[in-house]
Amino acid sequence: MTFGFAPPSTSLTMAAGGRSRHGRLLEPAEWTAAGIPLLRNPREIVSGLHSRHSPEPSTAVIAVLGPEERLVASASFVQRSASADGWDYRNALLARLRRVLPHDLRRRTPVRTAVLMYCREGDERWTEEDGAWMWGLRDACTLHGLRCGAYITLTRGGWQVLGEGRGGRHPSSDSRPGRLGDAGAEFAPLTLRTGGGASEALRHTAAR
């Protein structure tokens, strides 16, 4: 598996002293070595999430998949700060997971997998911002009893599963959302469990 790297002009710059602006991040080699499970049909997952959440740049879509990659729950939100620490990304993801899905911490082995699709500017090559989201996703999964799944970027050039070398031109950040029926039967409407007032805090949820 290989990653492309964005040149200095397009990646996030380093702060004074040579330290990354993202204090907690995963380098591409660390992500690959983590043994992230491969998606069986990433195109259907990306298309289904794009249809449900219509993400624009700076939008993160967190989704939980059950057996056979069936969608259990999903939520999206806009992350305004591109210089946040991976810790902040972890907290944002964990907050959404807690609002749409009970944790699985009592299970010895995770049975559900969380994947993250982040819509951003630039191209598909890895940036420090991606590394911070990867760190945040992995840590949020651990704290919610989930298995850490794929990290997907959605840009004007299309979508890319980082670390897998798989991607496509459609959908992209410029695409109009398709009908849910076009995204496959695996994304049938769902009923979510939410806490009091939780739905107001979510921009979108899996049930529309």
mmCIF file of N, CA, C and O in Angstrom, residues 87-133:
data_model
loop_
_atom_site.group_PDB
_atom_site.id
_atom_site.type_symbol
_atom_site.label_atom_id
_atom_site.label_comp_id
_atom_site.label_asym_id
_atom_site.label_seq_id
_atom_site.Cartn_x
_atom_site.Cartn_y
_atom_site.Cartn_z
ATOM 1 N N TRP A 87 -6.573 15.338 19.044
ATOM 2 C CA TRP A 87 -7.379 15.191 20.269
ATOM 3 C C TRP A 87 -8.737 15.847 20.093
ATOM 4 O O TRP A 87 -9.764 15.305 20.489
ATOM 5 N N ASP A 88 -8.758 17.036 19.494
ATOM 6 C CA ASP A 88 -10.023 17.740 19.259
ATOM 7 C C ASP A 88 -10.893 16.981 18.268
ATOM 8 O O ASP A 88 -12.115 16.907 18.423
ATOM 9 N N TYR A 89 -10.269 16.429 17.227
ATOM 10 C CA TYR A 89 -11.021 15.642 16.259
ATOM 11 C C TYR A 89 -11.619 14.408 16.932
ATOM 12 O O TYR A 89 -12.749 14.020 16.654
ATOM 13 N N ARG A 90 -10.819 13.771 17.808
ATOM 14 C CA ARG A 90 -11.311 12.603 18.545
ATOM 15 C C ARG A 90 -12.545 12.966 19.352
ATOM 16 O O ARG A 90 -13.554 12.238 19.341
ATOM 17 N N ASN A 91 -12.478 14.074 20.060
ATOM 18 C CA ASN A 91 -13.602 14.485 20.900
ATOM 19 C C ASN A 91 -14.847 14.782 20.064
ATOM 20 O O ASN A 91 -15.969 14.449 20.456
ATOM 21 N N ALA A 92 -14.655 15.413 18.903
ATOM 22 C CA ALA A 92 -15.791 15.727 18.034
ATOM 23 C C ALA A 92 -16.437 14.448 17.504
ATOM 24 O O ALA A 92 -17.670 14.316 17.479
ATOM 25 N N LEU A 93 -15.621 13.484 17.097
ATOM 26 C CA LEU A 93 -16.150 12.217 16.586
ATOM 27 C C LEU A 93 -16.842 11.435 17.694
ATOM 28 O O LEU A 93 -17.927 10.875 17.497
ATOM 29 N N LEU A 94 -16.229 11.383 18.858
ATOM 30 C CA LEU A 94 -16.796 10.623 19.965
ATOM 31 C C LEU A 94 -18.136 11.216 20.401
ATOM 32 O O LEU A 94 -19.076 10.476 20.725
ATOM 33 N N ALA A 95 -18.243 12.536 20.383
ATOM 34 C CA ALA A 95 -19.501 13.177 20.758
ATOM 35 C C ALA A 95 -20.625 12.754 19.826
ATOM 36 O O ALA A 95 -21.752 12.473 20.267
ATOM 37 N N ARG A 96 -20.338 12.687 18.521
ATOM 38 C CA ARG A 96 -21.385 12.275 17.559
ATOM 39 C C ARG A 96 -21.714 10.806 17.712
ATOM 40 O O ARG A 96 -22.879 10.403 17.632
ATOM 41 N N LEU A 97 -20.718 9.974 17.920
ATOM 42 C CA LEU A 97 -20.980 8.548 18.100
ATOM 43 C C LEU A 97 -21.878 8.311 19.309
ATOM 44 O O LEU A 97 -22.804 7.500 19.262
ATOM 45 N N ARG A 98 -21.622 9.018 20.387
ATOM 46 C CA ARG A 98 -22.415 8.836 21.598
ATOM 47 C C ARG A 98 -23.861 9.264 21.411
ATOM 48 O O ARG A 98 -24.756 8.746 22.086
ATOM 49 N N ARG A 99 -24.096 10.192 20.496
ATOM 50 C CA ARG A 99 -25.459 10.670 20.288
ATOM 51 C C ARG A 99 -26.290 9.745 19.406
ATOM 52 O O ARG A 99 -27.512 9.755 19.486
ATOM 53 N N VAL A 100 -25.631 8.966 18.566
ATOM 54 C CA VAL A 100 -26.406 8.138 17.640
ATOM 55 C C VAL A 100 -26.308 6.643 17.905
ATOM 56 O O VAL A 100 -27.037 5.861 17.291
ATOM 57 N N LEU A 101 -25.425 6.229 18.830
ATOM 58 C CA LEU A 101 -25.194 4.794 18.985
ATOM 59 C C LEU A 101 -24.691 4.458 20.390
ATOM 60 O O LEU A 101 -23.738 5.075 20.858
ATOM 61 N N PRO A 102 -25.317 3.487 21.078
ATOM 62 C CA PRO A 102 -24.782 3.042 22.370
ATOM 63 C C PRO A 102 -23.397 2.433 22.175
ATOM 64 O O PRO A 102 -23.099 1.843 21.141
ATOM 65 N N HIS A 103 -22.547 2.543 23.181
ATOM 66 C CA HIS A 103 -21.188 2.006 23.053
ATOM 67 C C HIS A 103 -21.196 0.485 23.148
ATOM 68 O O HIS A 103 -22.158 -0.133 23.620
ATOM 69 N N ASP A 104 -20.095 -0.114 22.692
ATOM 70 C CA ASP A 104 -19.930 -1.566 22.718
ATOM 71 C C ASP A 104 -18.781 -1.962 23.649
ATOM 72 O O ASP A 104 -18.102 -2.970 23.417
ATOM 73 N N LEU A 105 -18.548 -1.198 24.687
ATOM 74 C CA LEU A 105 -17.400 -1.438 25.552
ATOM 75 C C LEU A 105 -17.508 -2.739 26.344
ATOM 76 O O LEU A 105 -16.501 -3.251 26.845
ATOM 77 N N ARG A 106 -18.709 -3.280 26.483
ATOM 78 C CA ARG A 106 -18.862 -4.528 27.241
ATOM 79 C C ARG A 106 -18.478 -5.754 26.414
ATOM 80 O O ARG A 106 -18.315 -6.844 26.956
ATOM 81 N N ARG A 107 -18.323 -5.594 25.135
ATOM 82 C CA ARG A 107 -17.952 -6.720 24.282
ATOM 83 C C ARG A 107 -16.436 -6.942 24.344
ATOM 84 O O ARG A 107 -15.661 -5.993 24.369
ATOM 85 N N ARG A 108 -16.053 -8.201 24.331
ATOM 86 C CA ARG A 108 -14.629 -8.520 24.341
ATOM 87 C C ARG A 108 -13.965 -8.136 23.023
ATOM 88 O O ARG A 108 -12.822 -7.697 23.002
ATOM 89 N N THR A 109 -14.699 -8.338 21.952
ATOM 90 C CA THR A 109 -14.176 -8.031 20.620
ATOM 91 C C THR A 109 -15.171 -7.142 19.892
ATOM 92 O O THR A 109 -16.375 -7.449 19.879
ATOM 93 N N PRO A 110 -14.732 -6.059 19.279
ATOM 94 C CA PRO A 110 -15.657 -5.187 18.546
ATOM 95 C C PRO A 110 -16.359 -5.935 17.414
ATOM 96 O O PRO A 110 -15.743 -6.739 16.707
ATOM 97 N N VAL A 111 -17.638 -5.685 17.257
ATOM 98 C CA VAL A 111 -18.401 -6.322 16.184
ATOM 99 C C VAL A 111 -18.851 -5.296 15.146
ATOM 100 O O VAL A 111 -19.327 -5.671 14.079
ATOM 101 N N ARG A 112 -18.709 -4.024 15.473
ATOM 102 C CA ARG A 112 -19.079 -2.971 14.532
ATOM 103 C C ARG A 112 -17.868 -2.110 14.215
ATOM 104 O O ARG A 112 -16.954 -1.983 15.033
ATOM 105 N N THR A 113 -17.880 -1.547 13.028
ATOM 106 C CA THR A 113 -16.722 -0.808 12.531
ATOM 107 C C THR A 113 -17.114 0.621 12.182
ATOM 108 O O THR A 113 -18.146 0.849 11.555
ATOM 109 N N ALA A 114 -16.306 1.572 12.594
ATOM 110 C CA ALA A 114 -16.555 2.970 12.254
ATOM 111 C C ALA A 114 -15.635 3.402 11.121
ATOM 112 O O ALA A 114 -14.437 3.102 11.122
ATOM 113 N N VAL A 115 -16.196 4.062 10.136
ATOM 114 C CA VAL A 115 -15.419 4.626 9.041
ATOM 115 C C VAL A 115 -15.662 6.131 9.014
ATOM 116 O O VAL A 115 -16.709 6.616 9.442
ATOM 117 N N LEU A 116 -14.685 6.865 8.508
ATOM 118 C CA LEU A 116 -14.781 8.317 8.465
ATOM 119 C C LEU A 116 -14.548 8.802 7.050
ATOM 120 O O LEU A 116 -13.569 8.418 6.404
ATOM 121 N N MET A 117 -15.459 9.627 6.560
ATOM 122 C CA MET A 117 -15.286 10.281 5.264
ATOM 123 C C MET A 117 -15.177 11.784 5.514
ATOM 124 O O MET A 117 -16.071 12.380 6.105
ATOM 125 N N TYR A 118 -14.075 12.362 5.075
ATOM 126 C CA TYR A 118 -13.851 13.787 5.296
ATOM 127 C C TYR A 118 -13.779 14.507 3.955
ATOM 128 O O TYR A 118 -12.985 14.163 3.088
ATOM 129 N N CYS A 119 -14.639 15.488 3.788
ATOM 130 C CA CYS A 119 -14.693 16.277 2.560
ATOM 131 C C CYS A 119 -13.816 17.516 2.757
ATOM 132 O O CYS A 119 -14.027 18.282 3.703
ATOM 133 N N ARG A 120 -12.847 17.710 1.891
ATOM 134 C CA ARG A 120 -11.920 18.817 2.064
ATOM 135 C C ARG A 120 -11.439 19.349 0.717
ATOM 136 O O ARG A 120 -11.655 18.742 -0.330
ATOM 137 N N GLU A 121 -10.742 20.472 0.793
ATOM 138 C CA GLU A 121 -10.100 21.040 -0.389
ATOM 139 C C GLU A 121 -8.803 20.274 -0.666
ATOM 140 O O GLU A 121 -8.363 19.454 0.125
ATOM 141 N N GLY A 122 -8.171 20.591 -1.804
ATOM 142 C CA GLY A 122 -6.920 19.931 -2.153
ATOM 143 C C GLY A 122 -7.152 18.664 -2.949
ATOM 144 O O GLY A 122 -8.250 18.401 -3.440
ATOM 145 N N ASP A 123 -6.091 17.852 -3.074
ATOM 146 C CA ASP A 123 -6.217 16.602 -3.814
ATOM 147 C C ASP A 123 -6.230 15.431 -2.848
ATOM 148 O O ASP A 123 -6.380 15.611 -1.637
ATOM 149 N N GLU A 124 -6.065 14.227 -3.411
ATOM 150 C CA GLU A 124 -6.255 13.029 -2.587
ATOM 151 C C GLU A 124 -5.038 12.672 -1.752
ATOM 152 O O GLU A 124 -5.103 11.767 -0.920
ATOM 153 N N ARG A 125 -3.932 13.363 -1.937
ATOM 154 C CA ARG A 125 -2.723 12.985 -1.219
ATOM 155 C C ARG A 125 -2.804 13.333 0.270
ATOM 156 O O ARG A 125 -3.416 14.309 0.660
ATOM 157 N N TRP A 126 -2.128 12.508 1.079
ATOM 158 C CA TRP A 126 -2.157 12.631 2.526
ATOM 159 C C TRP A 126 -1.629 13.981 2.986
ATOM 160 O O TRP A 126 -0.641 14.493 2.447
ATOM 161 N N THR A 127 -2.285 14.569 3.969
ATOM 162 C CA THR A 127 -1.823 15.795 4.608
ATOM 163 C C THR A 127 -1.793 15.580 6.118
ATOM 164 O O THR A 127 -2.337 14.590 6.625
ATOM 165 N N GLU A 128 -1.203 16.509 6.832
ATOM 166 C CA GLU A 128 -1.185 16.402 8.286
ATOM 167 C C GLU A 128 -2.599 16.453 8.869
ATOM 168 O O GLU A 128 -2.882 15.831 9.897
ATOM 169 N N GLU A 129 -3.473 17.183 8.217
ATOM 170 C CA GLU A 129 -4.861 17.209 8.670
ATOM 171 C C GLU A 129 -5.468 15.818 8.600
ATOM 172 O O GLU A 129 -6.191 15.385 9.512
ATOM 173 N N ASP A 130 -5.181 15.074 7.520
ATOM 174 C CA ASP A 130 -5.651 13.689 7.414
ATOM 175 C C ASP A 130 -5.091 12.853 8.554
ATOM 176 O O ASP A 130 -5.794 12.027 9.152
ATOM 177 N N GLY A 131 -3.796 13.051 8.859
ATOM 178 C CA GLY A 131 -3.172 12.301 9.943
ATOM 179 C C GLY A 131 -3.834 12.551 11.278
ATOM 180 O O GLY A 131 -3.970 11.637 12.105
ATOM 181 N N ALA A 132 -4.258 13.804 11.504
ATOM 182 C CA ALA A 132 -4.953 14.128 12.752
ATOM 183 C C ALA A 132 -6.325 13.468 12.805
ATOM 184 O O ALA A 132 -6.756 12.975 13.858
ATOM 185 N N TRP A 133 -7.027 13.431 11.680
ATOM 186 C CA TRP A 133 -8.330 12.753 11.636
ATOM 187 C C TRP A 133 -8.151 11.253 11.867
ATOM 188 O O TRP A 133 -8.975 10.606 12.537
#
